Short mmCIF file of C-alpha atoms in Angstrom, two decimals:
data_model
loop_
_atom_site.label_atom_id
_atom_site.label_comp_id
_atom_site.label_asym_id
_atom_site.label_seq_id
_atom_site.Cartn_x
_atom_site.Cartn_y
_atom_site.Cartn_z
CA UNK A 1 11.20 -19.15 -9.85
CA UNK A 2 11.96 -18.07 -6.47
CA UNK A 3 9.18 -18.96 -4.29
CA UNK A 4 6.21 -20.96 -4.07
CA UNK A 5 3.46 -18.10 -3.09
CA UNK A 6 0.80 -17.15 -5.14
CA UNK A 7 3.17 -14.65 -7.35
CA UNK A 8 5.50 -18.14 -8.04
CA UNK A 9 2.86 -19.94 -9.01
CA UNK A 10 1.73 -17.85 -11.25
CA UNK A 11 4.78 -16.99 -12.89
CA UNK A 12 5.68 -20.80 -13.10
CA UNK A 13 2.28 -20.99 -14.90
CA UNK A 14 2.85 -18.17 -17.69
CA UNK A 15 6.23 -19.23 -18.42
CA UNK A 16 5.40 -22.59 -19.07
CA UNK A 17 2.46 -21.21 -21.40
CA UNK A 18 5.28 -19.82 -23.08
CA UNK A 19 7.46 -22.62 -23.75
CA UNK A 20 10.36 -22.22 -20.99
CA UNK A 21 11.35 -25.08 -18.90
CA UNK A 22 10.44 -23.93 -15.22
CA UNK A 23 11.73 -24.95 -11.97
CA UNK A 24 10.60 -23.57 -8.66
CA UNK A 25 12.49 -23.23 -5.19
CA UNK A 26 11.40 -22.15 -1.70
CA UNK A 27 12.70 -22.34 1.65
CA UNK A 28 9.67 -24.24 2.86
CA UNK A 29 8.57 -28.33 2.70
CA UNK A 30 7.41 -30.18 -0.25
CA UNK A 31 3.65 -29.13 0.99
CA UNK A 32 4.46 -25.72 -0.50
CA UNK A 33 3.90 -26.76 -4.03
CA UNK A 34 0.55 -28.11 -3.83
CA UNK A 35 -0.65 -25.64 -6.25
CA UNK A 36 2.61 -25.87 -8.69
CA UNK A 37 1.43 -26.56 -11.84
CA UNK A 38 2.85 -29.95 -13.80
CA UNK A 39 5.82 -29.97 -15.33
CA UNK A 40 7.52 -27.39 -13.23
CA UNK A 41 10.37 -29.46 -11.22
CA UNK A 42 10.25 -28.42 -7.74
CA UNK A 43 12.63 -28.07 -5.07
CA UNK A 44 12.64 -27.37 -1.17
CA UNK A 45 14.18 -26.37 1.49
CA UNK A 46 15.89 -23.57 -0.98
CA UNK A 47 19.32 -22.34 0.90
CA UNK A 48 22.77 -20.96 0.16
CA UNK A 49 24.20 -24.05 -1.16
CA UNK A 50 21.45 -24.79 -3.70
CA UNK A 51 23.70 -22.51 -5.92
CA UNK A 52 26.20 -24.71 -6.83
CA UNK A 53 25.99 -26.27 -10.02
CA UNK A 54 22.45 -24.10 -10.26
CA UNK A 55 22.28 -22.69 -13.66
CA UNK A 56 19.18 -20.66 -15.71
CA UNK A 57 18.57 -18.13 -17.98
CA UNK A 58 16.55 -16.34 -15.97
CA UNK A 59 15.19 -16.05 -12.34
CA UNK A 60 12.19 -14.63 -11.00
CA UNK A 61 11.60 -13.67 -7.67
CA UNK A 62 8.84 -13.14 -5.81
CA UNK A 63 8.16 -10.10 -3.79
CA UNK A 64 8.48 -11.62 -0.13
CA UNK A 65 11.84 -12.21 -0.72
CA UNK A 66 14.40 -9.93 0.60
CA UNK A 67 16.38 -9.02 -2.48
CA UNK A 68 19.16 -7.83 -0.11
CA UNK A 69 19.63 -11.18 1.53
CA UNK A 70 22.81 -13.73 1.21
CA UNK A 71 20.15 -16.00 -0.88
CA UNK A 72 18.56 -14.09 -3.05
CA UNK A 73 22.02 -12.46 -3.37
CA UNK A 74 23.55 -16.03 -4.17
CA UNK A 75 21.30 -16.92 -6.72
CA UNK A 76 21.43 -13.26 -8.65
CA UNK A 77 25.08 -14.40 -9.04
CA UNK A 78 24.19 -17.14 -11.65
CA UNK A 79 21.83 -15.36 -13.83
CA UNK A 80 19.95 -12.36 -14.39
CA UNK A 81 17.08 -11.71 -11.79
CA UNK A 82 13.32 -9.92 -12.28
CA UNK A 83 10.47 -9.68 -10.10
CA UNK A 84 7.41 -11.47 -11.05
CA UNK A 85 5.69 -7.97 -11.83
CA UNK A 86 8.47 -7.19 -14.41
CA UNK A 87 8.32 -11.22 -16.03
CA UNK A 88 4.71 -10.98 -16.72
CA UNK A 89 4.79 -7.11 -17.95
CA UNK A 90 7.04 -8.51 -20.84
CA UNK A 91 3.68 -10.41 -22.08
CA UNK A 92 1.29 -7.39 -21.39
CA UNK A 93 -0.02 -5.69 -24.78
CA UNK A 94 -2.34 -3.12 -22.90
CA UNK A 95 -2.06 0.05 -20.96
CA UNK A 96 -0.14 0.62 -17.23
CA UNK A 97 -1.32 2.81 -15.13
CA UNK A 98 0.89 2.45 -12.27
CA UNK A 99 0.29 3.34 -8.44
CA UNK A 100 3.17 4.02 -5.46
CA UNK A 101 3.58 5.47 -2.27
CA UNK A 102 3.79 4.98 1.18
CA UNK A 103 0.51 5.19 1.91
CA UNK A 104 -2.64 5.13 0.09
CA UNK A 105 -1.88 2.26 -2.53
CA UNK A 106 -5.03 0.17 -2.06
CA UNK A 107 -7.84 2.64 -2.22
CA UNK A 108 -6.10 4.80 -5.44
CA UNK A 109 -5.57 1.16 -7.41
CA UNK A 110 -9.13 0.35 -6.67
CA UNK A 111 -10.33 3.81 -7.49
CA UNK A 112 -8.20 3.61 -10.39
CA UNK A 113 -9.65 0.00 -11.72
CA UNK A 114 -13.38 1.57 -11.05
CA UNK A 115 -12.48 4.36 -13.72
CA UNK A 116 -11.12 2.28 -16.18
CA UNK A 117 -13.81 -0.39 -16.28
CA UNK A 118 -16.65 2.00 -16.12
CA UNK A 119 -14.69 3.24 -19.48
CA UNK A 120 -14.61 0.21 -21.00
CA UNK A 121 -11.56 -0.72 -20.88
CA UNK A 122 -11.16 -3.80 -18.17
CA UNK A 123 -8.78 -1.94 -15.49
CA UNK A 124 -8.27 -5.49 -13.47
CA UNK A 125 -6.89 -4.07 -10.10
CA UNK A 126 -3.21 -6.39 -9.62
CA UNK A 127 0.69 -6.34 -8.46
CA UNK A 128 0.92 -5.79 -5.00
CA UNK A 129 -3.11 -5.28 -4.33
CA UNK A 130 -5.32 -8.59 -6.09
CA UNK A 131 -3.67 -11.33 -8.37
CA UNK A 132 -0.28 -10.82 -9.81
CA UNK A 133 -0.07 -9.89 -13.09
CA UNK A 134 0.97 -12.88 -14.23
CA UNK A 135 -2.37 -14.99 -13.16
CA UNK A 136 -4.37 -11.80 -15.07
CA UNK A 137 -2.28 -12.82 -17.94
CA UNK A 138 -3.55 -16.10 -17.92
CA UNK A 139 -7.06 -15.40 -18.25
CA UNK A 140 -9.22 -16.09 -20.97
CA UNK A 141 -10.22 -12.38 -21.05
CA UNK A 142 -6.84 -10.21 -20.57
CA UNK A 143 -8.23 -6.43 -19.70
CA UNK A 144 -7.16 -3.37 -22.76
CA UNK A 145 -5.65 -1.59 -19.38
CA UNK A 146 -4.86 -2.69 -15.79
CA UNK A 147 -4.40 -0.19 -12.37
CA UNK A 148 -0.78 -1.74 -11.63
CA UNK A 149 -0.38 -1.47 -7.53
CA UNK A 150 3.82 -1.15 -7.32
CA UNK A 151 5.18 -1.81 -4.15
CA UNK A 152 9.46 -0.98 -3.32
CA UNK A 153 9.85 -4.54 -3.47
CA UNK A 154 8.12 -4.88 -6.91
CA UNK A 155 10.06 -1.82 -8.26
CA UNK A 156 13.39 -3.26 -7.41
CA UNK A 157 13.40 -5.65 -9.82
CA UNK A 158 12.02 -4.17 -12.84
CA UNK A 159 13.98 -3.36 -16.18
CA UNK A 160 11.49 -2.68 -18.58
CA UNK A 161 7.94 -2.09 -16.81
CA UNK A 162 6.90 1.01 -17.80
CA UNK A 163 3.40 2.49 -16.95
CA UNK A 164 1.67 5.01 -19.51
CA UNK A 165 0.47 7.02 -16.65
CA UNK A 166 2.21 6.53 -13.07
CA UNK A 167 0.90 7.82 -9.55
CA UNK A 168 3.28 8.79 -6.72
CA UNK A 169 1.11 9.33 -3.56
CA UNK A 170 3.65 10.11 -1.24
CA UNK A 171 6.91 9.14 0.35
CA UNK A 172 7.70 8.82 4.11
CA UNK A 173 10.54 6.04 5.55
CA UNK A 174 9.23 2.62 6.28
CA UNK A 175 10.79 -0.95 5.51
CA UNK A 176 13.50 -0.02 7.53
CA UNK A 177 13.62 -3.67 8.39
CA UNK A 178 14.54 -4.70 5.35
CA UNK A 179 16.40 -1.75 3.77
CA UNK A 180 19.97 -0.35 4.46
CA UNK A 181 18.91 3.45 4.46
CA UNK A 182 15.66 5.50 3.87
CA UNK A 183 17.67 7.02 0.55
CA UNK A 184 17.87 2.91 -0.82
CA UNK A 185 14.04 2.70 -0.25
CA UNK A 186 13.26 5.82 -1.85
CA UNK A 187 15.60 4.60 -4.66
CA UNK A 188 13.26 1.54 -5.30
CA UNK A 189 10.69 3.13 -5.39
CA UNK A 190 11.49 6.22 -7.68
CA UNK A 191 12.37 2.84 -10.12
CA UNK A 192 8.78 3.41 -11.26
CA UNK A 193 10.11 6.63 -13.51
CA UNK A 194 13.28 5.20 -15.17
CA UNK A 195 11.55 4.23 -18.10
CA UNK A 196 8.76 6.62 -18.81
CA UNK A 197 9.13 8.90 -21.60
CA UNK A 198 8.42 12.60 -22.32
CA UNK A 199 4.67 10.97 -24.05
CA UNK A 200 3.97 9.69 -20.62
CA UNK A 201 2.62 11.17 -17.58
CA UNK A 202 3.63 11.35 -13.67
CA UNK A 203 0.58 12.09 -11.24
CA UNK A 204 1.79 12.92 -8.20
CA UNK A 205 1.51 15.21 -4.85
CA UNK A 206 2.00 18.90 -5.06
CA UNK A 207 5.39 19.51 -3.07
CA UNK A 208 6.75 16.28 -3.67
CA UNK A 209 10.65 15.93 -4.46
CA UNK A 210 11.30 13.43 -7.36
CA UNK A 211 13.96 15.26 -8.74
CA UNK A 212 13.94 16.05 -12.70
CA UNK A 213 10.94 13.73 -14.28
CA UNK A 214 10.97 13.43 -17.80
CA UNK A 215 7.31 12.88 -18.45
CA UNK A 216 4.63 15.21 -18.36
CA UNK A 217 3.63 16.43 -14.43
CA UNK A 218 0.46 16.42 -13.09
CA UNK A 219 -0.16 17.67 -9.32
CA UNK A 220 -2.78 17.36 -6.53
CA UNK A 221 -3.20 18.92 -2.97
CA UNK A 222 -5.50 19.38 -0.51
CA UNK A 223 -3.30 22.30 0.97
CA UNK A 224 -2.63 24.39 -2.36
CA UNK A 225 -5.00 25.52 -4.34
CA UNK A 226 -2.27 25.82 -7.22
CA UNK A 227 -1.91 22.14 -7.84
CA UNK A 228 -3.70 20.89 -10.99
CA UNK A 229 -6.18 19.40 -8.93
CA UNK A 230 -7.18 20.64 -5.25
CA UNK A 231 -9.71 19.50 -3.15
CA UNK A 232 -11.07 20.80 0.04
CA UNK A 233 -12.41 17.19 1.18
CA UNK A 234 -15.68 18.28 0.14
CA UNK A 235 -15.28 18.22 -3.21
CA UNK A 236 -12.72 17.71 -6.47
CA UNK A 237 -11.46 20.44 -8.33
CA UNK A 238 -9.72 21.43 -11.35
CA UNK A 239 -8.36 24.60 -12.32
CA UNK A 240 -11.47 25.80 -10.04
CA UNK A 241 -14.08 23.64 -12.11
CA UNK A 242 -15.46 21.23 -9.87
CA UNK A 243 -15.45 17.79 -10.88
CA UNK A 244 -16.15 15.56 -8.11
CA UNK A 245 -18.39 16.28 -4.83
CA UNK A 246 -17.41 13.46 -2.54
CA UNK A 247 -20.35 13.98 0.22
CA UNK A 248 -22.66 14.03 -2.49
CA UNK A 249 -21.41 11.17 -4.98
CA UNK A 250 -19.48 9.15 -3.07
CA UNK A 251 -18.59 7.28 0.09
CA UNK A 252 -14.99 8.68 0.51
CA UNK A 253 -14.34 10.54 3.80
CA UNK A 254 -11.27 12.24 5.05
CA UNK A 255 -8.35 14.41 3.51
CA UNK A 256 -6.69 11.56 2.68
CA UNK A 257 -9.26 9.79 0.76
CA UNK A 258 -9.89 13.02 -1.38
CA UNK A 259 -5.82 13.08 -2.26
CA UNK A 260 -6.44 9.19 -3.26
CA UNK A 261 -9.74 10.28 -5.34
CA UNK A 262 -8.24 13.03 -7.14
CA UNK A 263 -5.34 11.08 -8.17
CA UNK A 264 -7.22 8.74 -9.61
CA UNK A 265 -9.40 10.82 -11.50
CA UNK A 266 -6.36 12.85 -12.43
CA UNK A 267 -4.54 9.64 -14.17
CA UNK A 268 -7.43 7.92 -15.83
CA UNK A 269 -7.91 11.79 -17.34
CA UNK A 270 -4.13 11.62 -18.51
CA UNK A 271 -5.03 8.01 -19.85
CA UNK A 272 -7.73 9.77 -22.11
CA UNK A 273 -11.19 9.10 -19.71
CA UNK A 274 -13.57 11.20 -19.79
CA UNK A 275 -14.21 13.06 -16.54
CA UNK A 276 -18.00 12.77 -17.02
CA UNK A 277 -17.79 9.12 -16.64
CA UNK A 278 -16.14 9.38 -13.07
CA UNK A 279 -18.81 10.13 -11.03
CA UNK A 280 -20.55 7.18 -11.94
CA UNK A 281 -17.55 4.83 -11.56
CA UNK A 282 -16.82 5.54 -7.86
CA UNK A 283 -21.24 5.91 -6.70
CA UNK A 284 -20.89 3.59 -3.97
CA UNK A 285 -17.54 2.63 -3.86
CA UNK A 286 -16.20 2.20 0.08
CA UNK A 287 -12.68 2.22 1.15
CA UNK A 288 -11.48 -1.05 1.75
CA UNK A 289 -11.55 -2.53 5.71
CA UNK A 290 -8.40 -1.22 8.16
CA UNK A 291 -8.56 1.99 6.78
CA UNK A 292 -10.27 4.12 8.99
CA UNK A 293 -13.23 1.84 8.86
CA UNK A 294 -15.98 2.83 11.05
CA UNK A 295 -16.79 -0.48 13.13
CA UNK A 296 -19.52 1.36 15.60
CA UNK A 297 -20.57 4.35 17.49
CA UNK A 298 -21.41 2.90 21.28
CA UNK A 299 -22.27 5.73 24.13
CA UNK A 300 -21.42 8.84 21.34
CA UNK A 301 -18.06 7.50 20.99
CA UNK A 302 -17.24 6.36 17.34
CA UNK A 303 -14.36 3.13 16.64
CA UNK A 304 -12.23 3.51 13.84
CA UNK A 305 -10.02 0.60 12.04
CA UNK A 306 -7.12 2.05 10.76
CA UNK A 307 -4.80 -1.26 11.01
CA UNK A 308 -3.43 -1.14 7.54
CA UNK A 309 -1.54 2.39 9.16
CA UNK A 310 2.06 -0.08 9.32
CA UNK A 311 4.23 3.60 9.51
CA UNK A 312 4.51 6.73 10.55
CA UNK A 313 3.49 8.58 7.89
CA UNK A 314 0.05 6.56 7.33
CA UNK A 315 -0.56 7.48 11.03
CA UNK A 316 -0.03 10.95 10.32
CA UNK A 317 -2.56 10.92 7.66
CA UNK A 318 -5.15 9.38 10.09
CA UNK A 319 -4.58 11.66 12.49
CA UNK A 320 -4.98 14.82 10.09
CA UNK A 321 -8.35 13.71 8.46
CA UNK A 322 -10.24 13.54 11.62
CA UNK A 323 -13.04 15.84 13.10
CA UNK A 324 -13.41 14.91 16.59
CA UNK A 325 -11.04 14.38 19.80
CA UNK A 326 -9.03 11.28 19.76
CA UNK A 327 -7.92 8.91 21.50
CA UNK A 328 -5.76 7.16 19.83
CA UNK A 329 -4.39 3.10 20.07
CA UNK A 330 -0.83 2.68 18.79
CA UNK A 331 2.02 0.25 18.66
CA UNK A 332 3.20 -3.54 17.51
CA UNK A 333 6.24 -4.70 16.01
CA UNK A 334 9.43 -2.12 16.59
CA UNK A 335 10.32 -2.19 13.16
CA UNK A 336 13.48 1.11 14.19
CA UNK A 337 11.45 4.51 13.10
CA UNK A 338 11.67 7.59 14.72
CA UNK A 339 8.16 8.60 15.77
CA UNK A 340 8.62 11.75 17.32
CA UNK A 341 7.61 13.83 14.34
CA UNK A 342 4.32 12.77 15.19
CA UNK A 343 4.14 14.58 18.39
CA UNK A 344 3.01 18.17 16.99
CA UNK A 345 -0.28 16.50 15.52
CA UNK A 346 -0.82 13.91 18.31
CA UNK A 347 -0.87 17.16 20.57
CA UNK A 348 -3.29 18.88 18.11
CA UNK A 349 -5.56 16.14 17.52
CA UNK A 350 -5.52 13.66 20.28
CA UNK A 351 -6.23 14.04 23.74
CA UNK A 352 -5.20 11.11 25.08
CA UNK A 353 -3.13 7.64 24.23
CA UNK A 354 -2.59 4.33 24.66
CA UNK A 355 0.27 2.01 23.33
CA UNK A 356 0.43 -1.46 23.17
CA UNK A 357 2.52 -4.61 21.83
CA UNK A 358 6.62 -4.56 21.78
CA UNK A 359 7.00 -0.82 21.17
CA UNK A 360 4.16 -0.08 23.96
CA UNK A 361 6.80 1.05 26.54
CA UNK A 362 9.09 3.93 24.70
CA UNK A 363 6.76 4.69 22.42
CA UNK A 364 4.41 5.70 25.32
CA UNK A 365 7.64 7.66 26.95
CA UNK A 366 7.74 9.49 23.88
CA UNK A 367 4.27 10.11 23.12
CA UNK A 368 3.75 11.33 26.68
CA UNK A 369 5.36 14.60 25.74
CA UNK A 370 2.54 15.65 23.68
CA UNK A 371 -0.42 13.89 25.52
CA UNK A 372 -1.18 11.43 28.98
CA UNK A 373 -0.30 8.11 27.47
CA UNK A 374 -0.46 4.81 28.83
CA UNK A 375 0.99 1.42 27.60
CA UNK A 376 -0.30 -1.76 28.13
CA UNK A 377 0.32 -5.44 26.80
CA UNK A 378 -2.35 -6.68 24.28
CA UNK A 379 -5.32 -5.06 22.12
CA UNK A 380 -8.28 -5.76 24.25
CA UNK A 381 -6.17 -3.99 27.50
CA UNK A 382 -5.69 -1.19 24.76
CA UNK A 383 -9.37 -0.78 24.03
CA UNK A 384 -10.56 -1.30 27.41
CA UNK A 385 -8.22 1.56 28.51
CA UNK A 386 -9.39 3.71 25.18
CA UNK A 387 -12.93 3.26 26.63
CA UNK A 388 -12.72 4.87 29.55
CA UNK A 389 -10.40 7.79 28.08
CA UNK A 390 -12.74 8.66 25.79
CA UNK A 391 -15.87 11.13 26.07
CA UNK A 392 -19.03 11.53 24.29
CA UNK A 393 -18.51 12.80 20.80
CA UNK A 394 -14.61 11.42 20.34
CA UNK A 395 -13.34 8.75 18.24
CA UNK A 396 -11.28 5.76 19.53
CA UNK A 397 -8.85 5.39 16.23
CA UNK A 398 -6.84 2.59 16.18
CA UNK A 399 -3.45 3.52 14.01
CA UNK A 400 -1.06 1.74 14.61
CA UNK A 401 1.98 3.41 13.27
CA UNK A 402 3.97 0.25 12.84
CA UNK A 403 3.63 -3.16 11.54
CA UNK A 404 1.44 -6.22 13.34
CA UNK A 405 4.06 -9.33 13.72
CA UNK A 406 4.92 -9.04 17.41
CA UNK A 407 1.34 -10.03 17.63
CA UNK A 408 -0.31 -11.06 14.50
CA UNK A 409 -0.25 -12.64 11.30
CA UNK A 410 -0.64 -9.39 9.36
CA UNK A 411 -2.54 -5.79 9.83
CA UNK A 412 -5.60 -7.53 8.52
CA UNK A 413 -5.36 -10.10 11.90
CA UNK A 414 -4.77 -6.99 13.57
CA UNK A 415 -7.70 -5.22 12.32
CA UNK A 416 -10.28 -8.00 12.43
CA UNK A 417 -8.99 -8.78 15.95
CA UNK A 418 -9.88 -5.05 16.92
CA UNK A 419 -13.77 -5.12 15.10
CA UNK A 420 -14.23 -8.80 17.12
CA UNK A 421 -13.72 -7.31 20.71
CA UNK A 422 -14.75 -3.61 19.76
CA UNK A 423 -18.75 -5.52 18.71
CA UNK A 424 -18.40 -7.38 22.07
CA UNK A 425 -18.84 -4.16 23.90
CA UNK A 426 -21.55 -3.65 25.96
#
């Protein structure tokens, strides 16, 4: 096993329950393995030179592991090499349904697991969103079907995972800190066809270009009404018979949360559910935090979270599925993406900007071609300039558009960090 994380673990742990002898590696200290089960042989300070006279018949990597790097490149040379995803798929008797995209992963797994289990039928949300599938493996219960959250860096190492139903939200470049081109991230994550057959199903978005698919296609839209499913945002539709009414039956807001609904509903009907059992499955059900979260409305003014928006397209998506004037709050890491196809909606929808973090200079000299923009240095400058941009009846949306390590730990640091100073207010 490559890595010590949670996936590692994990994967050390299922192997072992099935009779290999396991060793484990990771760059860090011996205090990495604390939670390494017994009998795994351990090893630290992984590098380079680890891979002479290394031998197995089979290596697992976990997903935080740059499959493109010298290392992982070094040890691929000595034996064949999986993800963790694919290792533990190789045990699973039950059903896939899987779920990728750029954006929009989260909130159609969970909506996806809420179907399933209201059917009966366990739908354990896992991969890249809650445990691996490995550690669902090793529970005394293992569900009939799981909602399978597939990430590029999951899909690059699979060889035989192959979902019943699969989801493809949407595509738009991001990773370009860890991929060569836009075309090798799109490859990796297209991985989640290879080995469907003509008695599965693709669900994906109407206008979408996967190329030939040999399962059966199912679309949805909320911009043509000729997709297989079409909402308005109001409510869900199907060949004009209304299924859904999101105001009515559930929490979910926003164009984009009625593309992630009717995807769901649109799989788990592929998967044999019936749509009567829907509404009751998602009654309640609220996106999870950094995604245009409402934190508080202070002076007419509303403050959205949208920190989990790490690229351009996810900001895009924010933008679009709002109903007031915005100002928005972008910026973080420069992780190389061209932002200016952003300017025609920032125009539209904002009315004013402010950027902050190690992109807050040019991203401000671009942005300032569609609307008065003004960088700063840290979040609370940001919101403190936000403030006083922003009149009764607008929303303050913080989107970032990139990812969070110039300044954080992750988008959910980034988020939290934003809720903290935004209920400070006064």
């Amino acid at each position: 096993m490559l890595g010590a994380g949670r996936s590692g673990v994990a994967a050390a742990s299922l192997a072992l329950r099935e009779g290999a002898n396991v060793s484990i590696w990771d760059q860090g200290g011996p205090e990495i393995f604390g939670k390494v089960p017994a009998g795994v042989e351990k090893h630290a300070g992984m590098k380079e030179s680890d891979v002479e006279g290394f031998s197995a018949d089979l290596i697992v990597i976990s997903p935080g592991i740059d499959t493109y790097s010298p290392l992982a490149q070094a040890f691929a040379a000595k034996a064949p090499l999986i993800g963790e995803t694919e290792f533990a798929s190789r045990y699973y008797e039950g059903g896939i349904i899987g779920i990728t995209g750029t954006n929009g992963k989260t909130t159609t797994t969970e909506l996806v697991s809420l179907i399933l289990k209201q059917a009966g039928l366990g739908g354990t949300p896992c991969g890249n969103y809650g445990a691996p599938l490995s550690e669902i493996l090793l529970a005394p219960d293992v569900p009939a079907a799981i909602a399978l959250e597939l990430s590029s860096f999951q899909l690059e190492t699979i060889d035989d995972l192959r979902p019943k139903v699969s989801i493809w939200l949407n595509f738009a470049p991001d990773h370009m800190d860890r991929y060569p081109s836009v075309e090798a991230y799109k490859k990796a994550k297209l991985r989640i066809f290879e080995n469907q057959t003509a008695e599965d199903t693709v669900v994906m978005r109407h206008g979408e270009d996967l190329g030939k698919l040999l399962p059966k296609v199912i679309t949805f839209c909320t911009e043509n009404r000729n997709a297989d499913f079409f909402s308005d945002g109001v409510t869900i539709s199907q060949g004009g018979r209304i299924l859904l009414d999101l105001e009515a039956e559930t929490s979910l807001r926003g164009l984009h949360n009625a593309e992630n609904a009717m995807a769901a509903m649109a799989a788990c009907m592929a998967y044999g559910i019936d749509p009567a059992l829907i509404p009751a499955a998602l009654q309640g059900y609220a996106p999870p935090p950094h995604r245009c979260e409402l934190i508080r409305t202070l002076d007419g003014v509303e403050y959205l979270n949208d920190s989990k928006a790490t690229n351009l397209h996810a900001l895009q998506c924010a933008l679009r599925s709002q109903n007031r004037p915005v100002v928005l709050i972008a910026g973080g890491k420069d992780k190389e993406l061209d932002y200016s196809p952003i300017l025609t909606i920032l125009g539209k929808q904002a009315i004013s900007a402010v950027t902050f973090g190690q992109i807050a200079r040019p991203l401000a000299d671009l942005f300032n071609g569609a609307v008065r923009t003004t960088a700063v240095g840290t979040m609370e400058e940001a919101i403190e300039v936000a403030r006083s941009l922003a009149p009764r009846g607008s929303s303050i949306l913080l989107s970032p558009g990139t990812s969070s390590f110039d300044q954080f730990t992750g988008y959910e640091q980034r988020g939290d960090t934003f809720r903290d100073l935004v209920h400070q207010l006064l």
